[in-house]
Amino acid sequence: MAGNTFYIRVISTGGVFYSGRVLNAIIPAFDGQKGIQAHHEDMVIAIDDGTMRIQPVGPDGKPGDWIEAVVGRGMAWIANNRVQVVVQTAERPEDIDIRRAEEARDRAREQLRQKQSIQEYYHSQAAMSRAMARLKAVNAKNHDI
């Protein structure tokens, strides 16, 4: 099984979210979801706000349960069967406070309605994107139950 796995490390401003051997990873890129498997070609990927999924190797060497994380923007470096992911935020959908995410979405919506500088507009747009990614992940998780 080791030949079909690769090492991944996911780091956010809050610390290391995940580190270990996995079979698959799916990351949200600006041009769509990117799937990564063992021996992927070397590349750098810009990560967008969204849901990242990783499938770890279980203790018995078999595929483990998928781990989901809502991630903020960042970068992924793939080289030598290793993946390094550095993102602004990484949190499990079950750890997201829905009320706070809805408040952040509403604040961002209001800011986008107001006259702003280009820099303020992009900041508000990023805040809206983060809030929507968090709410989407929570809603998807609630529908799975």
GROMACS .gro file of C-alpha atoms in nm:
model
  145
    1MET     CA    1   0.000   0.000   0.000
    2ALA     CA    2   0.294   0.239   0.064
    3GLY     CA    3   0.358   0.269  -0.312
    4ASN     CA    4   0.007   0.411  -0.361
    5THR     CA    5   0.036   0.673  -0.087
    6PHE     CA    6   0.200   1.010  -0.046
    7TYR     CA    7   0.284   1.238   0.245
    8ILE     CA    8   0.076   1.552   0.298
    9ARG     CA    9   0.109   1.832   0.550
   10VAL     CA   10  -0.165   2.094   0.584
   11ILE     CA   11  -0.063   2.408   0.771
   12SER     CA   12  -0.279   2.709   0.855
   13THR     CA   13  -0.225   3.015   1.070
   14GLY     CA   14  -0.373   2.807   1.354
   15GLY     CA   15  -0.101   2.540   1.324
   16VAL     CA   16  -0.072   2.200   1.160
   17PHE     CA   17  -0.419   2.076   1.059
   18TYR     CA   18  -0.302   1.738   0.926
   19SER     CA   19   0.025   1.558   0.868
   20GLY     CA   20   0.063   1.203   0.744
   21ARG     CA   21   0.033   0.949   0.462
   22VAL     CA   22  -0.277   0.958   0.244
   23LEU     CA   23  -0.419   0.788  -0.063
   24ASN     CA   24  -0.598   1.088  -0.212
   25ALA     CA   25  -0.638   1.461  -0.167
   26ILE     CA   26  -0.883   1.699  -0.331
   27ILE     CA   27  -0.811   2.069  -0.302
   28PRO     CA   28  -1.016   2.370  -0.414
   29ALA     CA   29  -0.819   2.560  -0.678
   30PHE     CA   30  -0.924   2.881  -0.855
   31ASP     CA   31  -1.000   2.684  -1.172
   32GLY     CA   32  -1.183   2.394  -1.005
   33GLN     CA   33  -1.117   2.098  -0.777
   34LYS     CA   34  -0.773   1.934  -0.812
   35GLY     CA   35  -0.727   1.567  -0.728
   36ILE     CA   36  -0.388   1.448  -0.608
   37GLN     CA   37  -0.269   1.089  -0.586
   38ALA     CA   38   0.065   0.919  -0.531
   39HIS     CA   39   0.345   1.018  -0.773
   40HIS     CA   40   0.158   1.325  -0.898
   41GLU     CA   41   0.361   1.550  -1.125
   42ASP     CA   42   0.546   1.834  -0.951
   43MET     CA   43   0.351   2.160  -0.949
   44VAL     CA   44   0.237   2.458  -0.746
   45ILE     CA   45  -0.137   2.523  -0.710
   46ALA     CA   46  -0.313   2.836  -0.587
   47ILE     CA   47  -0.585   2.733  -0.341
   48ASP     CA   48  -0.920   2.911  -0.326
   49ASP     CA   49  -1.167   2.926  -0.037
   50GLY     CA   50  -1.356   2.598  -0.025
   51THR     CA   51  -1.357   2.240   0.099
   52MET     CA   52  -1.046   2.023   0.092
   53ARG     CA   53  -1.076   1.646   0.138
   54ILE     CA   54  -0.804   1.398   0.233
   55GLN     CA   55  -0.826   1.019   0.250
   56PRO     CA   56  -0.573   0.890   0.503
   57VAL     CA   57  -0.433   0.541   0.522
   58GLY     CA   58  -0.592   0.353   0.812
   59PRO     CA   59  -0.385   0.169   1.074
   60ASP     CA   60  -0.449  -0.156   0.889
   61GLY     CA   61  -0.309  -0.008   0.566
   62LYS     CA   62  -0.655   0.020   0.411
   63PRO     CA   63  -0.826   0.343   0.303
   64GLY     CA   64  -0.948   0.543   0.600
   65ASP     CA   65  -1.248   0.773   0.626
   66TRP     CA   66  -1.223   1.098   0.433
   67ILE     CA   67  -1.131   1.406   0.636
   68GLU     CA   68  -1.288   1.736   0.529
   69ALA     CA   69  -1.156   2.083   0.598
   70VAL     CA   70  -1.291   2.422   0.503
   71VAL     CA   71  -0.981   2.610   0.391
   72GLY     CA   72  -0.900   2.971   0.317
   73ARG     CA   73  -0.681   3.081   0.031
   74GLY     CA   74  -0.326   2.958   0.008
   75MET     CA   75  -0.082   2.747  -0.192
   76ALA     CA   76  -0.001   2.379  -0.243
   77TRP     CA   77   0.343   2.253  -0.347
   78ILE     CA   78   0.365   1.904  -0.493
   79ALA     CA   79   0.710   1.750  -0.535
   80ASN     CA   80   0.877   1.411  -0.478
   81ASN     CA   81   0.556   1.239  -0.368
   82ARG     CA   82   0.505   1.500  -0.095
   83VAL     CA   83   0.243   1.773  -0.074
   84GLN     CA   84   0.279   2.085   0.139
   85VAL     CA   85  -0.043   2.288   0.178
   86VAL     CA   86  -0.028   2.631   0.339
   87VAL     CA   87  -0.364   2.807   0.384
   88GLN     CA   88  -0.498   3.100   0.581
   89THR     CA   89  -0.747   2.883   0.769
   90ALA     CA   90  -0.835   2.515   0.798
   91GLU     CA   91  -1.124   2.391   1.007
   92ARG     CA   92  -1.348   2.088   1.021
   93PRO     CA   93  -1.710   2.158   0.914
   94GLU     CA   94  -1.837   2.034   1.252
   95ASP     CA   95  -1.623   2.299   1.429
   96ILE     CA   96  -1.779   2.590   1.238
   97ASP     CA   97  -2.012   2.818   1.433
   98ILE     CA   98  -2.303   2.863   1.190
   99ARG     CA   99  -2.426   3.183   1.356
  100ARG     CA  100  -2.083   3.348   1.328
  101ALA     CA  101  -2.048   3.239   0.964
  102GLU     CA  102  -2.390   3.382   0.880
  103GLU     CA  103  -2.302   3.710   1.055
  104ALA     CA  104  -1.974   3.728   0.859
  105ARG     CA  105  -2.164   3.669   0.533
  106ASP     CA  106  -2.415   3.943   0.619
  107ARG     CA  107  -2.137   4.189   0.711
  108ALA     CA  108  -1.954   4.116   0.386
  109ARG     CA  109  -2.278   4.160   0.185
  110GLU     CA  110  -2.337   4.497   0.345
  111GLN     CA  111  -1.978   4.608   0.283
  112LEU     CA  112  -2.008   4.507  -0.083
  113ARG     CA  113  -2.316   4.731  -0.118
  114GLN     CA  114  -2.126   5.036   0.005
  115LYS     CA  115  -1.896   5.253  -0.203
  116GLN     CA  116  -1.541   5.130  -0.139
  117SER     CA  117  -1.191   5.158  -0.271
  118ILE     CA  118  -1.072   4.874  -0.495
  119GLN     CA  119  -0.868   4.732  -0.205
  120GLU     CA  120  -1.167   4.743   0.031
  121TYR     CA  121  -1.386   4.583  -0.236
  122TYR     CA  122  -1.144   4.290  -0.279
  123HIS     CA  123  -1.120   4.251   0.099
  124SER     CA  124  -1.501   4.240   0.126
  125GLN     CA  125  -1.521   3.998  -0.164
  126ALA     CA  126  -1.267   3.766   0.007
  127ALA     CA  127  -1.465   3.784   0.334
  128MET     CA  128  -1.782   3.689   0.147
  129SER     CA  129  -1.605   3.399  -0.024
  130ARG     CA  130  -1.478   3.263   0.310
  131ALA     CA  131  -1.817   3.292   0.474
  132MET     CA  132  -1.995   3.121   0.184
  133ALA     CA  133  -1.741   2.835   0.178
  134ARG     CA  134  -1.790   2.780   0.550
  135LEU     CA  135  -2.170   2.781   0.524
  136LYS     CA  136  -2.166   2.552   0.220
  137ALA     CA  137  -1.952   2.297   0.406
  138VAL     CA  138  -2.173   2.308   0.716
  139ASN     CA  139  -2.491   2.269   0.508
  140ALA     CA  140  -2.340   1.976   0.315
  141LYS     CA  141  -2.238   1.810   0.641
  142ASN     CA  142  -2.588   1.859   0.788
  143HIS     CA  143  -2.747   1.698   0.480
  144ASP     CA  144  -2.521   1.391   0.523
  145ILE     CA  145  -2.666   1.323   0.868
   0.00000   0.00000   0.00000
